[in-house]
JSON list of C-alpha atoms in Angstrom, two decimals:
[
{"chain": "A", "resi": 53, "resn": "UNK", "atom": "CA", "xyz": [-3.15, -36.17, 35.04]},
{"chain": "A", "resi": 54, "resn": "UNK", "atom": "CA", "xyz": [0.35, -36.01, 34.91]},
{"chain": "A", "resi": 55, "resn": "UNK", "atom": "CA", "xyz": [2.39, -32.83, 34.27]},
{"chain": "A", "resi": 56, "resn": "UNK", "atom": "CA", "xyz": [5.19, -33.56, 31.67]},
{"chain": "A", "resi": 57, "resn": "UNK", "atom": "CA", "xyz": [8.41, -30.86, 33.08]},
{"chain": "A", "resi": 58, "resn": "UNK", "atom": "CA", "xyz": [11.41, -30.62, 30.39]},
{"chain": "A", "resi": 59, "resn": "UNK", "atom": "CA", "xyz": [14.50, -32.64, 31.62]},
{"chain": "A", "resi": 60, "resn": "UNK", "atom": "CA", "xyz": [17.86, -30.83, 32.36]},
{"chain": "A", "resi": 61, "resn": "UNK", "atom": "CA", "xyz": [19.28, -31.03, 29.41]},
{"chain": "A", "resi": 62, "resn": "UNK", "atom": "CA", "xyz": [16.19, -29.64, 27.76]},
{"chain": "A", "resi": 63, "resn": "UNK", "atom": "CA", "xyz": [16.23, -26.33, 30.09]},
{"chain": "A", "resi": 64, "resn": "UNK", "atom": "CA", "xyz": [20.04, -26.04, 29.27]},
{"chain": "A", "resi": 65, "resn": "UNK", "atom": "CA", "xyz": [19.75, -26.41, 25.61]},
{"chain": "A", "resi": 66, "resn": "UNK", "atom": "CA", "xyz": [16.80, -23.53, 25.51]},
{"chain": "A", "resi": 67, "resn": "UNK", "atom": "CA", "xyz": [18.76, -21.09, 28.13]},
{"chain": "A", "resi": 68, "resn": "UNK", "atom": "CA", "xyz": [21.79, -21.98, 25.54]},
{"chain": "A", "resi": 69, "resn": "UNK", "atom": "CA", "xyz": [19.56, -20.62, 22.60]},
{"chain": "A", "resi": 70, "resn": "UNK", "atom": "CA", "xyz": [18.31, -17.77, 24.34]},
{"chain": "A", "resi": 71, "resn": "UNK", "atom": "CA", "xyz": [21.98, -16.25, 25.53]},
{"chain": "A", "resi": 72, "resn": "UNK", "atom": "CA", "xyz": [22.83, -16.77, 21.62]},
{"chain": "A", "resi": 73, "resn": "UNK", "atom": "CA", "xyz": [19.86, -14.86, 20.43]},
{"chain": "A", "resi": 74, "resn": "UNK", "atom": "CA", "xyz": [20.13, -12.48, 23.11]},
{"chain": "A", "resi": 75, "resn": "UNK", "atom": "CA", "xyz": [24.15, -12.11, 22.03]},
{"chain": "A", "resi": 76, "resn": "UNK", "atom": "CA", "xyz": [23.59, -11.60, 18.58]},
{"chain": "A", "resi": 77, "resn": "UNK", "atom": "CA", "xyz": [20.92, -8.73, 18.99]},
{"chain": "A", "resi": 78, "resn": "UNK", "atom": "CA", "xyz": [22.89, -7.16, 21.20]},
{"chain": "A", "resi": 79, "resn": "UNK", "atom": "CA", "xyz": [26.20, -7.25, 19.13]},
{"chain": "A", "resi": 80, "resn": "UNK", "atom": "CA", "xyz": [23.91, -6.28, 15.67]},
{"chain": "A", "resi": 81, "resn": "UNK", "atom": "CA", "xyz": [22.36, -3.65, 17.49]},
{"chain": "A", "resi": 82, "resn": "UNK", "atom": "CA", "xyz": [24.76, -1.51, 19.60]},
{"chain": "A", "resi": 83, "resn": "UNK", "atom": "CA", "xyz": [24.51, 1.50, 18.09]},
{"chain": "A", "resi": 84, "resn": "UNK", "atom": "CA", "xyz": [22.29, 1.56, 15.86]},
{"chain": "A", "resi": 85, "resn": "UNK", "atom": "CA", "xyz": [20.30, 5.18, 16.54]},
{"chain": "A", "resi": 86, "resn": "UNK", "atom": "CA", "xyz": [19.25, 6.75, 13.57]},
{"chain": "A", "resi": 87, "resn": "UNK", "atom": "CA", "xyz": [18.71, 10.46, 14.65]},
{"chain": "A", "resi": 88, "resn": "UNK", "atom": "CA", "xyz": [21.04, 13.39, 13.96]},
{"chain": "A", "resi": 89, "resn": "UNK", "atom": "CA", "xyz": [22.96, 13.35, 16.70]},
{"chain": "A", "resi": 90, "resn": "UNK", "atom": "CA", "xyz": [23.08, 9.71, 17.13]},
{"chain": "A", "resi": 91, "resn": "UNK", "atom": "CA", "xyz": [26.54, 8.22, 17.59]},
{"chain": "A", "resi": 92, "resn": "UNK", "atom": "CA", "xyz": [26.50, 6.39, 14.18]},
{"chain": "A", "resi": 93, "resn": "UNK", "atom": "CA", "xyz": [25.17, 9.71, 12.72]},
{"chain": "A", "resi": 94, "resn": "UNK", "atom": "CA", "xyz": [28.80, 11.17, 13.90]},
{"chain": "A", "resi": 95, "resn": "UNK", "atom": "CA", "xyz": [30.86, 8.21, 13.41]},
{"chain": "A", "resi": 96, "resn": "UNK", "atom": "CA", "xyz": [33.64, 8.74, 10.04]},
{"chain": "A", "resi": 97, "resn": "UNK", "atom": "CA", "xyz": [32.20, 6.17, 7.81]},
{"chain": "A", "resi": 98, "resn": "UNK", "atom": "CA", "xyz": [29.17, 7.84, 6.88]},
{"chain": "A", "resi": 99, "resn": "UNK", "atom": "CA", "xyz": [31.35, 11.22, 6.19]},
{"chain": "A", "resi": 100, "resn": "UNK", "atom": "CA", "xyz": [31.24, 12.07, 2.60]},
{"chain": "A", "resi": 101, "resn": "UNK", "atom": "CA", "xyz": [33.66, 14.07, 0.26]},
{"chain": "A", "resi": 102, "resn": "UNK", "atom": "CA", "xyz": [33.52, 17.53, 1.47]},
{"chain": "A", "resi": 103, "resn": "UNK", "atom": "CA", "xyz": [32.78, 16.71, 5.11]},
{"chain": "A", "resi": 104, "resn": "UNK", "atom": "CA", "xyz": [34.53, 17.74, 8.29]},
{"chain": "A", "resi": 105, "resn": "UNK", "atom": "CA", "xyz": [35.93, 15.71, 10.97]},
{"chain": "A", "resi": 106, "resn": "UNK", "atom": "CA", "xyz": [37.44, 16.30, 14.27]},
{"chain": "A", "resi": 107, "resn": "UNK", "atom": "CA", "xyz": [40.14, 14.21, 15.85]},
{"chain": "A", "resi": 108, "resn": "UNK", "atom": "CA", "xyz": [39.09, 13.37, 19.37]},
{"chain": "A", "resi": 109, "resn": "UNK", "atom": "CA", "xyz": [41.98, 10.85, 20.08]},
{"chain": "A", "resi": 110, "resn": "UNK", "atom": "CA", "xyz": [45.57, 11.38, 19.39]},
{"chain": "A", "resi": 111, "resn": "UNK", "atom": "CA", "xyz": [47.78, 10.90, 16.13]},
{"chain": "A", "resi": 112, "resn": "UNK", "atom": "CA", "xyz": [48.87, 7.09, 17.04]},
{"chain": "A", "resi": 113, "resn": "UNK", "atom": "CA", "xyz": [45.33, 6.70, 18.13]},
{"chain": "A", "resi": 114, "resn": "UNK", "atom": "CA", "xyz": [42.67, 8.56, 16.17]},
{"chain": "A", "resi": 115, "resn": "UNK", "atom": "CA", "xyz": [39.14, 9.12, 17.02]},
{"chain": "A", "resi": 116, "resn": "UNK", "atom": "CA", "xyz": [37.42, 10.40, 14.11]},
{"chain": "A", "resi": 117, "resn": "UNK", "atom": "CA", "xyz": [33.94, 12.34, 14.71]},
{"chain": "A", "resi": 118, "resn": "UNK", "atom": "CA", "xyz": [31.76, 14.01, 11.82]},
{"chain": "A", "resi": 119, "resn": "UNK", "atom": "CA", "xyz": [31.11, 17.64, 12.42]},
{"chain": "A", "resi": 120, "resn": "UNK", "atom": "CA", "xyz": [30.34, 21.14, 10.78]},
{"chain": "A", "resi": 121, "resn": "UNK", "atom": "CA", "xyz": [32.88, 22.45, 8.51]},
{"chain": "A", "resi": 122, "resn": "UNK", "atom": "CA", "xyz": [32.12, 25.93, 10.16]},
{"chain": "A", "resi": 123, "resn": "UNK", "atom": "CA", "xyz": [32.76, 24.67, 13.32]},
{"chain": "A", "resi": 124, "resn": "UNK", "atom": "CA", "xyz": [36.42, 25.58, 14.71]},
{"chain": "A", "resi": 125, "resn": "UNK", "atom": "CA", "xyz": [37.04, 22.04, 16.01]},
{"chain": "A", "resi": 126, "resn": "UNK", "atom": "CA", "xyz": [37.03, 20.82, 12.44]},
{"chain": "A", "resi": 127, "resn": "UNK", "atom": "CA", "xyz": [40.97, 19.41, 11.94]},
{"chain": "A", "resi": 128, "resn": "UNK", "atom": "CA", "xyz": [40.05, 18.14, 8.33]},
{"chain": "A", "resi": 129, "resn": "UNK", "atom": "CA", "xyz": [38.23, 17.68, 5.25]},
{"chain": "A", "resi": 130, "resn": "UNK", "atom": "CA", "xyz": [37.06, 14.66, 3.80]},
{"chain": "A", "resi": 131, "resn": "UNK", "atom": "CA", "xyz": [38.92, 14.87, -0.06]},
{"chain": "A", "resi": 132, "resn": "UNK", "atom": "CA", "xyz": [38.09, 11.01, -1.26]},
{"chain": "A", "resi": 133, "resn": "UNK", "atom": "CA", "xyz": [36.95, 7.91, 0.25]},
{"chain": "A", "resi": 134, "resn": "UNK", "atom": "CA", "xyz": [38.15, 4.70, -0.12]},
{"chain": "A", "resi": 135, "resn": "UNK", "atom": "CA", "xyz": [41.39, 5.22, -2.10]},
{"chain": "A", "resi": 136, "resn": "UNK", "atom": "CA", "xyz": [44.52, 2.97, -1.62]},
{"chain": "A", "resi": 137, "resn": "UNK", "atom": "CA", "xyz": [46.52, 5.99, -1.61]},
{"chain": "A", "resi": 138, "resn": "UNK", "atom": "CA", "xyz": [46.00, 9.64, -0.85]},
{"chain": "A", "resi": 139, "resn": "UNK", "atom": "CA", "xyz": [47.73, 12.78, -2.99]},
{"chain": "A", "resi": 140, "resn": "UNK", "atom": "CA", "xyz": [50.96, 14.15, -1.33]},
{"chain": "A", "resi": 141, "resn": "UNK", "atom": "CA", "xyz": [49.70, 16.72, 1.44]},
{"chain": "A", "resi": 142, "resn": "UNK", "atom": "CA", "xyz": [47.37, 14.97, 2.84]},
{"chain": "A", "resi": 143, "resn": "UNK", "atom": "CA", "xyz": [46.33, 11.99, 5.72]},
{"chain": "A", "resi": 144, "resn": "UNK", "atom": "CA", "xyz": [45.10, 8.80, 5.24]},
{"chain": "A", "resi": 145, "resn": "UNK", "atom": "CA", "xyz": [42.60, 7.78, 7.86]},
{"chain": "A", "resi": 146, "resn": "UNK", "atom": "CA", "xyz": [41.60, 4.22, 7.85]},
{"chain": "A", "resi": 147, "resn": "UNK", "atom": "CA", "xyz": [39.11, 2.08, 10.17]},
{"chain": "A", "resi": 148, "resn": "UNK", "atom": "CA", "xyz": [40.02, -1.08, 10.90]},
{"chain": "A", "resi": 149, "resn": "UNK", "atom": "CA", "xyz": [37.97, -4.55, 12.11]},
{"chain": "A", "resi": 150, "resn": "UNK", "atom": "CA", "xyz": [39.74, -7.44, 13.39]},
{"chain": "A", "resi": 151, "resn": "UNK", "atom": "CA", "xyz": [42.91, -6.22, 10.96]},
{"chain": "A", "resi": 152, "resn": "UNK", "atom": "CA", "xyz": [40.78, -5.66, 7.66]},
{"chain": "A", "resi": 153, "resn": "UNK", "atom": "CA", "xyz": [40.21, -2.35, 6.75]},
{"chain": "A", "resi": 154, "resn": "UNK", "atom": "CA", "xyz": [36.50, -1.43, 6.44]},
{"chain": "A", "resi": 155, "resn": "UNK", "atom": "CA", "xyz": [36.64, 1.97, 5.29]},
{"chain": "A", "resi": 156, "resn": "UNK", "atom": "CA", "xyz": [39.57, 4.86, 4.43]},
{"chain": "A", "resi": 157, "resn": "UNK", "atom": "CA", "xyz": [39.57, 8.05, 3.94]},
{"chain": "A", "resi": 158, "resn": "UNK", "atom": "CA", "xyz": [41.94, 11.10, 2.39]},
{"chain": "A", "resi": 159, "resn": "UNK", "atom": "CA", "xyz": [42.20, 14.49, 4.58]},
{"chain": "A", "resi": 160, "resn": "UNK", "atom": "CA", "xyz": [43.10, 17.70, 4.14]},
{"chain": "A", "resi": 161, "resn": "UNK", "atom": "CA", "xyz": [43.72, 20.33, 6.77]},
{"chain": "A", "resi": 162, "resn": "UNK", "atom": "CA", "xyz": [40.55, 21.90, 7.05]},
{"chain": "A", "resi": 163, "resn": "UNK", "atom": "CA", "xyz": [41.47, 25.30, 6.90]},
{"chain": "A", "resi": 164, "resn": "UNK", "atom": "CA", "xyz": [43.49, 24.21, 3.64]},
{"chain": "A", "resi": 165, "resn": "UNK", "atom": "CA", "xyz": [42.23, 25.54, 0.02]}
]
C-alpha cells in the first residue's frame, strides 16, 4: 500500500489558508474583552451623553479613556455624540480609521455646569 503525501504546492496553499484565517481572527479579535474594566469597556466610543472622559495623550494627540464623573481625572463630559458640529464652548473629539471618521463626540469641561 502506497501512502499518497500532498505535493508542495498543496502544503503551501493550506499553510497560505491557515496564516489568513489565523490573520483575520487575530485582527477581529484584539480587544475584544467584555468585562468592566476591559480595554473596550474604557475606550470613547461606547461613552454615552453624560459620561466622563479623561485625556491620556496630549491636545494634538488625544487619548480618550471612559471614567467616573466623580473621579478628579475626569477633563470632560460627553454633551452629544455624533454631531457634525459642536455648540460654541465646547471640543469636538473625533476617532478616526484609515481617514474616515468612525465616531465624534462634543465635550464640555467637566467641572462646567
Amino acid at each position: 500500500m502506497s501512502q499518497q503525501r500532498l505535493s508542495p504546492l498543496m502544503k503551501v496553499a493550506v499553510l497560505a489558508i491557515a496564516a489568513v484565517i489565523a490573520g483575520v481572527w487575530m485582527y477581529t479579535s484584539r480587544g475584544n474583552t467584555t468585562g468592566p474594566d476591559s480595554e473596550s469597556a474604557k475606550a470613547p466610543a461606547v461613552a454615552e451623553v453624560g459620561d466622563c472622559v479623561q485625556n491620556k495623550g496630549s491636545d494634538d494627540s488625544p487619548d480618550m479613556e471612559v471614567i467616573d464623573c466623580s473621579d478628579a481625572k475626569a477633563d470632560y463630559k460627553v454633551a452629544s455624540k455624533f454631531e457634525n458640529e459642536c455648540e460654541p464652548g465646547q471640543t469636538r473629539y473625533e476617532q478616526t480609521r484609515r481617514g474616515r471618521v468612525q465616531f465624534s463626540m462634543c465635550l464640555t469641561e467637566a467641572g462646567a455646569k
